[in-house]
mmCIF file of C-alpha atoms and ligand atoms in Angstrom:
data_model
loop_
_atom_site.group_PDB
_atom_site.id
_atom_site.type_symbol
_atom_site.label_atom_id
_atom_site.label_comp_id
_atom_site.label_asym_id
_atom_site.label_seq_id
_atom_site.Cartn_x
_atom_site.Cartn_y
_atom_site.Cartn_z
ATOM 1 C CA UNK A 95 0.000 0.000 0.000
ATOM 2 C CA UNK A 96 1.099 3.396 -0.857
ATOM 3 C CA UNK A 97 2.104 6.269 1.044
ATOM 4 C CA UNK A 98 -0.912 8.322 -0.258
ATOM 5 C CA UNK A 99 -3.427 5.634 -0.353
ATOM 6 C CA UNK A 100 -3.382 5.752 3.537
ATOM 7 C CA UNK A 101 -3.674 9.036 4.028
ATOM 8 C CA UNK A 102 -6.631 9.278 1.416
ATOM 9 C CA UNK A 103 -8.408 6.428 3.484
ATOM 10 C CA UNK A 104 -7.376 7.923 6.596
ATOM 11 C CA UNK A 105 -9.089 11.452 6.053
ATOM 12 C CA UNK A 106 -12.137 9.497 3.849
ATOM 13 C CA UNK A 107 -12.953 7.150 7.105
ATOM 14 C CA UNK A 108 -13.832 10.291 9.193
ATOM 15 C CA UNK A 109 -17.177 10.899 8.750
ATOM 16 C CA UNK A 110 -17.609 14.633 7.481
ATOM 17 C CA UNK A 111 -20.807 15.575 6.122
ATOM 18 C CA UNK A 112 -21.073 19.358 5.761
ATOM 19 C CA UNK A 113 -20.186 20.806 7.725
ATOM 20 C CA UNK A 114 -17.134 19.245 9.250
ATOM 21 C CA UNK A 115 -15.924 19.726 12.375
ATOM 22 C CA UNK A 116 -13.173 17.480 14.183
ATOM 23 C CA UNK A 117 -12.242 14.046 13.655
ATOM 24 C CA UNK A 118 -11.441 14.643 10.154
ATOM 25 C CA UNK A 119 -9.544 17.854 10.982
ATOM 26 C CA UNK A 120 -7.886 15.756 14.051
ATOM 27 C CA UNK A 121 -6.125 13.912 11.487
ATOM 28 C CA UNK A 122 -4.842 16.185 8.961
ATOM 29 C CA UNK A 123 -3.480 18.249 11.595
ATOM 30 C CA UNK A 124 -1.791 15.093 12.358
ATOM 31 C CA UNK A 125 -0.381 14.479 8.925
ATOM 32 C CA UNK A 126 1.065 18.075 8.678
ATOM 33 C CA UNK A 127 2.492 18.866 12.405
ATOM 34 C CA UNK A 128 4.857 15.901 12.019
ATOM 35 C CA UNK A 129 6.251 17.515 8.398
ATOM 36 C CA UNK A 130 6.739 21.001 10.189
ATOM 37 C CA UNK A 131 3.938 22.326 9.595
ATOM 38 C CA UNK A 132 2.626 25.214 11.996
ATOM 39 C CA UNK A 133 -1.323 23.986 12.196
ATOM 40 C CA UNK A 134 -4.227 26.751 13.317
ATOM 41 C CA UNK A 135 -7.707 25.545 14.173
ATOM 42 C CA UNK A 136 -10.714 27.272 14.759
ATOM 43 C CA UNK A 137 -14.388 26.733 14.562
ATOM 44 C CA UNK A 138 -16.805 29.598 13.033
ATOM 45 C CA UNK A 139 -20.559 29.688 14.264
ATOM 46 C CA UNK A 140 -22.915 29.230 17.149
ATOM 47 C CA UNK A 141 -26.130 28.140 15.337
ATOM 48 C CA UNK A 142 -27.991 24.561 15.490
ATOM 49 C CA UNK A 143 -27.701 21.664 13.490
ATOM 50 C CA UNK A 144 -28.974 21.666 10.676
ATOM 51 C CA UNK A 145 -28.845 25.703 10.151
ATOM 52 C CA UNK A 146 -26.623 27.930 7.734
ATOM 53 C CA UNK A 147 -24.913 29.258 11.368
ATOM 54 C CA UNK A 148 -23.589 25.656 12.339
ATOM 55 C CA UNK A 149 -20.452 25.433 13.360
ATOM 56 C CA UNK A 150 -17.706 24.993 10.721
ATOM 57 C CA UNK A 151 -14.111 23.987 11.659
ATOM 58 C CA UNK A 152 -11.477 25.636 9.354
ATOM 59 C CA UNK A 153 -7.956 24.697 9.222
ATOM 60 C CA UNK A 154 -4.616 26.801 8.088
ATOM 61 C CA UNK A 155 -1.158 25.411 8.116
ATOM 62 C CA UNK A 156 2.160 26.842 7.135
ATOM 63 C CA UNK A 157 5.346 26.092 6.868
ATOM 64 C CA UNK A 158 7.815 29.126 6.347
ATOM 65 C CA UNK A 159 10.986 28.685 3.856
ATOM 66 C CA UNK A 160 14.153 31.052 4.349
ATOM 67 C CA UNK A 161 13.253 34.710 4.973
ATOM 68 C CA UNK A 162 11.924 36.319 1.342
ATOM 69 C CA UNK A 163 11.335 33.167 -0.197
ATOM 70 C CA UNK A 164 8.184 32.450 -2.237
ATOM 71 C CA UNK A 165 5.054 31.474 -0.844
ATOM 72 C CA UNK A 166 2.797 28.474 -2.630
ATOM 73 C CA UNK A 167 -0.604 27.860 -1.401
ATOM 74 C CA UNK A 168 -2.893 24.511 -1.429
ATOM 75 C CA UNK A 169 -6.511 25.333 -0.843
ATOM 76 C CA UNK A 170 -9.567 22.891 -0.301
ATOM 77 C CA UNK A 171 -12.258 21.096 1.927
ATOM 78 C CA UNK A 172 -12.573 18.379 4.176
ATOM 79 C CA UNK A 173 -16.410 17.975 4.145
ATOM 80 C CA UNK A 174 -18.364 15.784 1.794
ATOM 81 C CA UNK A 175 -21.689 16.095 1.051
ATOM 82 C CA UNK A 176 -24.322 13.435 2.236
ATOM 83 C CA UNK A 177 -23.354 9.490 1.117
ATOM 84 C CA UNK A 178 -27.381 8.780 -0.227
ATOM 85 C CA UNK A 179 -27.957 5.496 -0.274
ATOM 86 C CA UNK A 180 -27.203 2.282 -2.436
ATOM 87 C CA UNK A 181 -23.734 1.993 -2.256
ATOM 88 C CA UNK A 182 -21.506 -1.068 -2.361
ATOM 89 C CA UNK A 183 -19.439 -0.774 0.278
ATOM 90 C CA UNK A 184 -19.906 1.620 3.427
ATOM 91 C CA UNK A 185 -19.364 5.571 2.254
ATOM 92 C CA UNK A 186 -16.946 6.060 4.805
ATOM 93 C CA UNK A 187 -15.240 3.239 5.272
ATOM 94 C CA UNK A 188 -13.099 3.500 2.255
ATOM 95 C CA UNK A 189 -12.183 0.070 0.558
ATOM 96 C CA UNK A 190 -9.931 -0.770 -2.468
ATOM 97 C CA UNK A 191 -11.565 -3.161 -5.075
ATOM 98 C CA UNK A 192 -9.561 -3.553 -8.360
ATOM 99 C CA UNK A 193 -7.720 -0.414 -8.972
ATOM 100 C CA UNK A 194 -10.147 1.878 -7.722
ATOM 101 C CA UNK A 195 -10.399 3.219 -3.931
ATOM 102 C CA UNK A 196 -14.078 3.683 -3.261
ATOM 103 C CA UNK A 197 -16.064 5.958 -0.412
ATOM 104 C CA UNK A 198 -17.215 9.395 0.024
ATOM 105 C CA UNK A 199 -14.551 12.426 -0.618
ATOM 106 C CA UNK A 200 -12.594 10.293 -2.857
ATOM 107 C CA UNK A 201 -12.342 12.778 -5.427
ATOM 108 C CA UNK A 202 -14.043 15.698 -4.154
ATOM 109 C CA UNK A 203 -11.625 16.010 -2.605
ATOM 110 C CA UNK A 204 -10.154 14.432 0.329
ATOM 111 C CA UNK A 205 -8.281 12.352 -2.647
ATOM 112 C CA UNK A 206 -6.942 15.516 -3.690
ATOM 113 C CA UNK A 207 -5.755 16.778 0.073
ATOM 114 C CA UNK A 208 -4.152 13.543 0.583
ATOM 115 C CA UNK A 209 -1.987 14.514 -2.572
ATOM 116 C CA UNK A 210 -1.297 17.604 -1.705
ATOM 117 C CA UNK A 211 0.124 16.409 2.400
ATOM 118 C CA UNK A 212 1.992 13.419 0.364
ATOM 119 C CA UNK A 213 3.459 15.756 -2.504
ATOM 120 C CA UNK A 214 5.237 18.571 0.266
ATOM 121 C CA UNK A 215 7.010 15.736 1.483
ATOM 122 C CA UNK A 216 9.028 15.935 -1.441
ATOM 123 C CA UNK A 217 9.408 19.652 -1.573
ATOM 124 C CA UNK A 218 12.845 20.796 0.567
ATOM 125 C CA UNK A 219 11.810 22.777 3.338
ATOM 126 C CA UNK A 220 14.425 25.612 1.881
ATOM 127 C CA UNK A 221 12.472 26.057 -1.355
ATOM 128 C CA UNK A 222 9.997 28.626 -0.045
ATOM 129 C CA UNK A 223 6.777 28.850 2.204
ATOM 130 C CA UNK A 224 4.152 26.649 1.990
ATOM 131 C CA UNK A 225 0.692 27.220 3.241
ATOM 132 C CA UNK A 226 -2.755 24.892 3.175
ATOM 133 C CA UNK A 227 -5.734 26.941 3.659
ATOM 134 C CA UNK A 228 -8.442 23.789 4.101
ATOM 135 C CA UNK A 229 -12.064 24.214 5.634
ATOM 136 C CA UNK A 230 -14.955 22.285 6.274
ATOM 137 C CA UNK A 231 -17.468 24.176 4.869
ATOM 138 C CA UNK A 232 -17.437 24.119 1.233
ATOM 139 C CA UNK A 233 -20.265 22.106 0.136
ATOM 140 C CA UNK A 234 -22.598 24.005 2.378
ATOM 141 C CA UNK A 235 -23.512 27.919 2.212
ATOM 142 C CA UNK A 236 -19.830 28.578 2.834
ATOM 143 C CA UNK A 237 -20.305 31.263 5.598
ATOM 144 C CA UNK A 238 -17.836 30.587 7.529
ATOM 145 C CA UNK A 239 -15.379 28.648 5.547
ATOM 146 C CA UNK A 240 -12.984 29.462 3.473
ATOM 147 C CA UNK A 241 -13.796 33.297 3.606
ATOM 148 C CA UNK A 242 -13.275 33.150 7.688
ATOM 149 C CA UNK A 243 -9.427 32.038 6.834
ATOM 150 C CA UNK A 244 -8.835 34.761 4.525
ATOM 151 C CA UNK A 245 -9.597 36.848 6.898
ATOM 152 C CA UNK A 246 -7.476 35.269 9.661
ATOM 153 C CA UNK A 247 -4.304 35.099 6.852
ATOM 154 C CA UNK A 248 -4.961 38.296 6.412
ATOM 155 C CA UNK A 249 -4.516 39.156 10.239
ATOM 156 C CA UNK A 250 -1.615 37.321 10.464
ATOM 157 C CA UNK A 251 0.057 38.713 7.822
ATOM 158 C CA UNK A 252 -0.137 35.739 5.362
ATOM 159 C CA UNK A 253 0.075 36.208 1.695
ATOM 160 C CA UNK A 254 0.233 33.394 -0.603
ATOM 161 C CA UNK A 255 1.521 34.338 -4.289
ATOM 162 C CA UNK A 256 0.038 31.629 -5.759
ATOM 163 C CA UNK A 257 -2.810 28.909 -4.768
ATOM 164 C CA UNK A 258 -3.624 25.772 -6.284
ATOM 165 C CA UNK A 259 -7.075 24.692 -5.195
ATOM 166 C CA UNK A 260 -7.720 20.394 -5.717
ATOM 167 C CA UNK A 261 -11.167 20.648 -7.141
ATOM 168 C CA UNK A 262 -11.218 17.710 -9.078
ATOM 169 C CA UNK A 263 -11.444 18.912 -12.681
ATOM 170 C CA UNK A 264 -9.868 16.094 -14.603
ATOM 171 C CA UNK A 265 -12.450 14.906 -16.890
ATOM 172 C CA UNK A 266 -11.995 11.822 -18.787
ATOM 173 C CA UNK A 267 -8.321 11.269 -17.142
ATOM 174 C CA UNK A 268 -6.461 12.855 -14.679
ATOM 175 C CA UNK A 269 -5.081 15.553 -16.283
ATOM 176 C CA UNK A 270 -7.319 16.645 -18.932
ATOM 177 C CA UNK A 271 -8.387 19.833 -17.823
ATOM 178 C CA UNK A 272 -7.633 22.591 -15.094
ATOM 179 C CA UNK A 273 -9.848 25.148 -14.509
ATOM 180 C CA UNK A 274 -8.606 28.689 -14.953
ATOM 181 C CA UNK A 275 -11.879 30.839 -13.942
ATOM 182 C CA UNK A 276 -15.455 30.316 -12.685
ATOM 183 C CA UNK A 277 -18.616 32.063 -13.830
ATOM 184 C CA UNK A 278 -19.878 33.862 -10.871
ATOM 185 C CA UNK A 279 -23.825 33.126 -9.574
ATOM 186 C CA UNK A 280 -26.804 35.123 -8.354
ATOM 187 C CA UNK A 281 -30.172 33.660 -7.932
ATOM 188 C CA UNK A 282 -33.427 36.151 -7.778
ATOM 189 C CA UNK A 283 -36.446 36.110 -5.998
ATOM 190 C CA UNK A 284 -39.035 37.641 -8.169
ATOM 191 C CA UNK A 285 -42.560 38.800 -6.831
ATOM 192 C CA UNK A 286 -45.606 40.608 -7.480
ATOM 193 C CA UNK A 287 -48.026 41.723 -5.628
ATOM 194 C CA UNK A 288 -51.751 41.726 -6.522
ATOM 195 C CA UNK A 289 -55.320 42.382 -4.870
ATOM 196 C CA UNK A 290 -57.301 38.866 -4.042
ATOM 197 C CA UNK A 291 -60.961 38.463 -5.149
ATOM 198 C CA UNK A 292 -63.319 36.347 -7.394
ATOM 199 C CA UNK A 293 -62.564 36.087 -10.676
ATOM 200 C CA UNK A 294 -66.563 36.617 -11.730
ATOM 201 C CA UNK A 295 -65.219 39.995 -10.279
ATOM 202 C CA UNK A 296 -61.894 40.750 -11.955
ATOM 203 C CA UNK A 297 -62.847 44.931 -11.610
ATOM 204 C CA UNK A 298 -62.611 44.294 -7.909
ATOM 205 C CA UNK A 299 -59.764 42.676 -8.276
ATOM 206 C CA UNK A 300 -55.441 42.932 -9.357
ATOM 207 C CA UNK A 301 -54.449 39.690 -10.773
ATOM 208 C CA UNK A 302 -50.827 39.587 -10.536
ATOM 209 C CA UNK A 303 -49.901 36.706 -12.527
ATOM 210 C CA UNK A 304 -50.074 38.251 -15.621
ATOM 211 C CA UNK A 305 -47.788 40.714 -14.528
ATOM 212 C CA UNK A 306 -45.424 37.630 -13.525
ATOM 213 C CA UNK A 307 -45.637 36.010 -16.753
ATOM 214 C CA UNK A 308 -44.359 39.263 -18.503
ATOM 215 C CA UNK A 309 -41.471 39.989 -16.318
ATOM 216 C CA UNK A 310 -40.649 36.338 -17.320
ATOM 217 C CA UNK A 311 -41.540 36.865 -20.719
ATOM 218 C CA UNK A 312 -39.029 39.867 -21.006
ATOM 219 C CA UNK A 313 -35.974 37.966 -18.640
ATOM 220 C CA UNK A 314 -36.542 34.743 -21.028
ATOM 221 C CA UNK A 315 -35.957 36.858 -24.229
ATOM 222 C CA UNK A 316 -32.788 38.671 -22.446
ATOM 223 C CA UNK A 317 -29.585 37.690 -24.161
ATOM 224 C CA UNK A 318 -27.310 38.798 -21.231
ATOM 225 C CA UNK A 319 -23.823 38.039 -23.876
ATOM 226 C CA UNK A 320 -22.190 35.631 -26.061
ATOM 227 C CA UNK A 321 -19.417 34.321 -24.525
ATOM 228 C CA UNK A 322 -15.764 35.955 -24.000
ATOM 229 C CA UNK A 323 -12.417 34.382 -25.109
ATOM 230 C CA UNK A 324 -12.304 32.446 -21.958
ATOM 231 C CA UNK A 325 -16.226 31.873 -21.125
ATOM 232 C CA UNK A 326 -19.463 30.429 -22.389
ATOM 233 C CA UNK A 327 -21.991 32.906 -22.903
ATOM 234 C CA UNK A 328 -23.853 33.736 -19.393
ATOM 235 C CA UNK A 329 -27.021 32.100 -18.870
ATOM 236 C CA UNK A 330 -29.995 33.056 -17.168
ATOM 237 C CA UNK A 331 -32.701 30.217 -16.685
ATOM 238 C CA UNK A 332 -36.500 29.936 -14.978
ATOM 239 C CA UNK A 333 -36.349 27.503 -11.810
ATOM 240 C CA UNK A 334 -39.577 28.225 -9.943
ATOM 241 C CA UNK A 335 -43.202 29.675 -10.556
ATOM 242 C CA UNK A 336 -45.119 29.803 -7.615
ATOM 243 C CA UNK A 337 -48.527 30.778 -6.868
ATOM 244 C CA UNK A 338 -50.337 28.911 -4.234
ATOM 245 C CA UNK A 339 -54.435 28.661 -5.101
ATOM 246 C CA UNK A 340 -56.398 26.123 -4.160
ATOM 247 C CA UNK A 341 -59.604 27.572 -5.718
ATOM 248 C CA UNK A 342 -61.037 27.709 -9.264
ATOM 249 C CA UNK A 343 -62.741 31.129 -8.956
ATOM 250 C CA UNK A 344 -60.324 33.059 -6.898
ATOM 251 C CA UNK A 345 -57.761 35.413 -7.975
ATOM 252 C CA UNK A 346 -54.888 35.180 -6.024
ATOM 253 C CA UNK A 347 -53.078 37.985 -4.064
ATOM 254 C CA UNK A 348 -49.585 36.630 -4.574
ATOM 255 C CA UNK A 349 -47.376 35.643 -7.600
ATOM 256 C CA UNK A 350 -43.576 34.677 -7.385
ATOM 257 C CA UNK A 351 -40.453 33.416 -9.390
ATOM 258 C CA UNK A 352 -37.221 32.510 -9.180
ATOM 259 C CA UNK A 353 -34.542 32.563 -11.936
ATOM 260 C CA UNK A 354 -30.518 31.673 -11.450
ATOM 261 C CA UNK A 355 -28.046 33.170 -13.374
ATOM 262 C CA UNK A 356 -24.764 31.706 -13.999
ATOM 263 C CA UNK A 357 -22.415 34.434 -15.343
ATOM 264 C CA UNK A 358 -19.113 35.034 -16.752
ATOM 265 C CA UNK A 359 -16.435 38.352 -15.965
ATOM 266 C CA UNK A 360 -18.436 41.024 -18.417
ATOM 267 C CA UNK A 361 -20.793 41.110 -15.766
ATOM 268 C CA UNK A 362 -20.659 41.498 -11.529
ATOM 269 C CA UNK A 363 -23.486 40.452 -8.995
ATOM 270 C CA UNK A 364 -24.441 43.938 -8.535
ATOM 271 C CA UNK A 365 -24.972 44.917 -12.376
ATOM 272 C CA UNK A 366 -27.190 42.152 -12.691
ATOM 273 C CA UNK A 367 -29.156 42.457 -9.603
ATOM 274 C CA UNK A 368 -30.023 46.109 -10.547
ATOM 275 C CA UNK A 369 -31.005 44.390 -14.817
ATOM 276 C CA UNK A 370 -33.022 41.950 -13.198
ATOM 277 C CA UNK A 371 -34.540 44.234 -10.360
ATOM 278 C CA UNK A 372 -35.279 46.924 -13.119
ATOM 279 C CA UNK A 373 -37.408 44.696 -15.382
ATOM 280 C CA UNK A 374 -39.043 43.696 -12.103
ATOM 281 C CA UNK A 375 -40.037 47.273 -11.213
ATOM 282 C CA UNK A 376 -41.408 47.815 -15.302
ATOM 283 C CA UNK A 377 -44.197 45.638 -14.424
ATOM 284 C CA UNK A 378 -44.822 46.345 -10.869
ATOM 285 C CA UNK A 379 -42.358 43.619 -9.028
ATOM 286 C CA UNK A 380 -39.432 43.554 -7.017
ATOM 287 C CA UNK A 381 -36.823 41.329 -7.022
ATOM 288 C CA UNK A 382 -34.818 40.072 -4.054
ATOM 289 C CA UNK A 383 -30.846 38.677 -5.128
ATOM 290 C CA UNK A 384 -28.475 36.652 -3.736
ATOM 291 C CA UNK A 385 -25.129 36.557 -4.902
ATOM 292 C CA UNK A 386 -23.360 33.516 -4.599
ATOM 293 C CA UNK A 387 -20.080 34.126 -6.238
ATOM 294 C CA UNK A 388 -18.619 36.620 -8.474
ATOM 295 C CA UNK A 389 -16.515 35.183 -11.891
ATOM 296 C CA UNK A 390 -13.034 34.839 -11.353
ATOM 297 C CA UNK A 391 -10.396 34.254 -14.410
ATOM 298 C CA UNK A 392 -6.990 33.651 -13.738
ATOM 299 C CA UNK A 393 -5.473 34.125 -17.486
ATOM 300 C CA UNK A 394 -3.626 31.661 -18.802
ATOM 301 C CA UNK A 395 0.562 32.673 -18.217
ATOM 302 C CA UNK A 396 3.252 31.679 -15.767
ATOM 303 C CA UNK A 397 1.236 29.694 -13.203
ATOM 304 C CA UNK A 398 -0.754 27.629 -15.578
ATOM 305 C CA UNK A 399 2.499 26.736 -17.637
ATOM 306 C CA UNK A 400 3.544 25.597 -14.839
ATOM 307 C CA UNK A 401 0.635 23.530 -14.193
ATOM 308 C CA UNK A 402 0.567 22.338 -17.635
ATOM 309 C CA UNK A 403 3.998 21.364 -17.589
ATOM 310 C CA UNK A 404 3.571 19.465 -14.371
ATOM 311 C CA UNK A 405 0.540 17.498 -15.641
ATOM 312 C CA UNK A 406 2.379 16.246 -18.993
ATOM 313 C CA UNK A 407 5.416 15.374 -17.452
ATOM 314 C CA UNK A 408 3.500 12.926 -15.123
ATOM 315 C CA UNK A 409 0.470 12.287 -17.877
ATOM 316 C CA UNK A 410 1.716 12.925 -21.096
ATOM 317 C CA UNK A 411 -1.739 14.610 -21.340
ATOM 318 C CA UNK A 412 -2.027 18.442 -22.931
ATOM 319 C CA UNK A 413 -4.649 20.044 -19.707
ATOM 320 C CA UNK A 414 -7.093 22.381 -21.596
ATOM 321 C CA UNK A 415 -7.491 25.257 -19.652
ATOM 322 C CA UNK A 416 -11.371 25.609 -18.938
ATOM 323 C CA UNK A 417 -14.087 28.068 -17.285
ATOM 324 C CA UNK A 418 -16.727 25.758 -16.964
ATOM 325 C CA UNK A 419 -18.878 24.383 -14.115
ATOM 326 C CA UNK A 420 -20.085 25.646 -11.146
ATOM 327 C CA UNK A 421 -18.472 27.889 -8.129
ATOM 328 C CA UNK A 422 -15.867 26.632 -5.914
ATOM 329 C CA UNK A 423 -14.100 28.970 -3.178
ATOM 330 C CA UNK A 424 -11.650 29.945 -5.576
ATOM 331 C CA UNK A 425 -14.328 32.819 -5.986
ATOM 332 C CA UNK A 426 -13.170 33.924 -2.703
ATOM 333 C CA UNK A 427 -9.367 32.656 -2.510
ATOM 334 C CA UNK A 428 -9.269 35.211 -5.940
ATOM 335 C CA UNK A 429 -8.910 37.996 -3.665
ATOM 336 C CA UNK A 430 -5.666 36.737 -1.649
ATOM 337 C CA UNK A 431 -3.764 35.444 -4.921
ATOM 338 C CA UNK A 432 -4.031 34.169 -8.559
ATOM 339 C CA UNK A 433 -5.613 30.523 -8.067
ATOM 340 C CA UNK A 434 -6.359 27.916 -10.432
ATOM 341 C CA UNK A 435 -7.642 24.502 -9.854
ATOM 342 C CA UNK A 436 -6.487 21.210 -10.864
ATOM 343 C CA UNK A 437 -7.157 17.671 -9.216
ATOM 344 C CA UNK A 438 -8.836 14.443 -10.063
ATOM 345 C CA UNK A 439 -11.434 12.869 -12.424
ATOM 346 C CA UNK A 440 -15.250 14.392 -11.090
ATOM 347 C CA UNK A 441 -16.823 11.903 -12.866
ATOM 348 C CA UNK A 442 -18.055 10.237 -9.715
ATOM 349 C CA UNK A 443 -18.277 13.351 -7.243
ATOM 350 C CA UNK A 444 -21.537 13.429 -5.695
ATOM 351 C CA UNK A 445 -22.384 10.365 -6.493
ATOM 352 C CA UNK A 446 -23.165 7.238 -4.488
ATOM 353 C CA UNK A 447 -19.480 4.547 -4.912
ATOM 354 C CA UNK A 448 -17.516 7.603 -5.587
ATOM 355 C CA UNK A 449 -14.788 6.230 -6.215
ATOM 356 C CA UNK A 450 -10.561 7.134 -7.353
ATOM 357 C CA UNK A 451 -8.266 5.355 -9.364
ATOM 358 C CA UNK A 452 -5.538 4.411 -6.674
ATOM 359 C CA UNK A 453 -3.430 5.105 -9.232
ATOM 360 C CA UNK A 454 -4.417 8.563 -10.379
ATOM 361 C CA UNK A 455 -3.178 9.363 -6.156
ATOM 362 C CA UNK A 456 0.454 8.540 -6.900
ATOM 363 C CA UNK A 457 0.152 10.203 -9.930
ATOM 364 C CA UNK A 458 -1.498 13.782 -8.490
ATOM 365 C CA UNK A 459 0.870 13.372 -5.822
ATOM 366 C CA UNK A 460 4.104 13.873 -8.039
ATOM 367 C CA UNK A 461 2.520 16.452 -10.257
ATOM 368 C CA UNK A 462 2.022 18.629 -6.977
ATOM 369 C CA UNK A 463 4.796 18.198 -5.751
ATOM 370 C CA UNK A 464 6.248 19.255 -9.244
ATOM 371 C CA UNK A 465 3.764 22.293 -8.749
ATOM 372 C CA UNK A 466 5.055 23.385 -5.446
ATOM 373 C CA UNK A 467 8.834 23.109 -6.447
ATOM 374 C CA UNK A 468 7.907 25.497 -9.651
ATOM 375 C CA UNK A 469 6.387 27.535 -8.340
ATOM 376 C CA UNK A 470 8.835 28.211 -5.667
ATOM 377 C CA UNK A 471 11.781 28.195 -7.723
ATOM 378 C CA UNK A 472 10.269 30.822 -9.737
HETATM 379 ZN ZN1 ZN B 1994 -15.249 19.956 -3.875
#
């Protein structure tokens, strides 16, 4: 058995449904003290089980090169999201069948962390600084996760010049595909308000779902872009009507909507929140946002040579450099540093016998560690 295998199954056999507190942290902090690694913990949130305010554990470790030296970050998450059911073998007690190591986090991404604790072994501690910025709150509303240990790096003083974030990207094979940006997300709450009463009455009445169906009408015809060199065109889709009525002959009071946008860097949070919100207002609505993420775009240069260099010395394969998919914290991590993402085949994330090829570990291992020693040399 490998090196890296163990550590994988060691972090995947501590339960950590988001979000994660303990155990799991217990024992990465025990994989990184031992290689000199300084190793902060601290937990973010008072609220119940259960609630966006439940307490997340967050994790930063550093280990500091000679005075001036570069500084490399790894960034990622310890919690997993819910096993479902029908699997083979028990979600988190990870087992090897074949050539594949099955259980929950496999690839996203306590595969991936594994890598990166295995891969520093092999990076001199007089190349540079290295940091790992790791929470357990990633798959959850991400309120106190990864943006509560920017904040303490930035209180400490800590400034990463690059970070690598071990999303697992790879498509088809490890190696495949990094990802160099994100499209940022809002979703909207649409409503309108009307006046209740009988429809044999409409005069005494304000129906408001016609009103509804044209704000729709107008947001469905909206063609927000077409794409820029590095994105897909953003994309604004219907994913709720709503308006309760039990009865035939009533008109209701109430009519509401939802849409989600998934956007790219022409446009922020804010400028779409006030395109959406005015169309709203034309036809007597409002509309409530939430931004989830803004875009981030790393262009491709010095960091993602490096990363492309990395990959096909290990791979042979060519990584395309992609935008696609949904957020990750790299939205927030874009404000310490450049980031980009590479780590393992997603085609099983999420799903129930998630599962990593044991060796596609090894492999990820040695192109971090390649990673690291680039960057640092730099
Ligand atoms: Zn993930």
């Amino acid at each position: 058995m490998t090196e890296v295998l163990e550590l994988a199954k060691r972090l995947m056999a501590a339960e950590s449904v988001t979000p994660a507190t303990g155990s799991v942290f217990d024992r990465m902090e025990a994989m990184l003290a031992p290689l000199g690694f300084e190793v902060t913990r601290f937990t973010r949130g008072d609220g119940a089980a259960g609630s966006p305010e439940a307490p997340v554990e967050n994790l930063f470790a550093i280990r500091h090169g000679p005075e001036g030296s570069g500084h490399f970050a790894f960034a990622g998450h310890l919690d997993v999201v819910p096993p479902g059911g029908g699997w083979t073998s028990e979600a988190f007690e990870p087992e090897v069948r074949g050539d594949m190591l099955y259980g929950r986090g496999a690839v996203d991404m306590k595969g991936a962390i594994a890598c990166m604790v295995d891969a520093v072994k092999d990076v001199p501690k007089d190349a540079g600084t290295i940091s790992f910025i790791v929470t357990g709150d990633e798959e959850g509303p991400a309120l106190h996760g990864t943006r509560a240990l920017i904040d303490h790096m930035r209180e400490q003083g800590h400034r990463p010049d690059l970070c690598l974030v071990g999303e697992p990207t790879s498509v088809d094979r490890l190696g495949d595909m990094m990802k160099i940006g994100r499209r940022g997300s809002v979703n909207i709450w649409l409503e309108v308000e009307g006046v209740q009463g009988h429809v044999a009455y409409p005069h005494l009445a304000d129906n408001p779902i016609p009103r509804l169906v044209a704000i729709l009408s107008d947001l469905d015809a909206l063609v927000l872009d077409s794409g820029t060199e590095w994105f897909q065109a953003s994309n604004l889709e219907i994913t709720e009507i709503d308006v309760p009525n039990n009865a035939h002959n009533v008109i209701p009071e109430r009519a509401k909507a939802r849409i989600s946008i998934r956007f790219n860097d022409l446009h922020t949070g804010q400028s779409l929140s006030e395109r959406i919100g005015a169309i709203a207002k034309k036809h007597g609505g409002t509309a409530l946002p939430i931004v989830s993420g803004e875009p981030f775009l790393t262009p491709p240069g010095e960091f993602s040579e490096i990363i492309a260099a990395a990959v096909k010395a290990e791979t042979g394969v060519d990584p395309e450099p992609s935008t696609t998919g949904g957020t990750s914290d790299a939205r927030f991590l874009r404000s310490v540093c450049p980031v980009i993402e590479f780590g393992l085949v997603n085609a099983t994330m999420h799903k129930t016998d998630e599962a990593v090829a044991v060796e596609d570990l090894s492999t990820l291992s040695r192109i971090y560690t390649r990673i690291a020693k680039d960057v640092l040399a730099r």
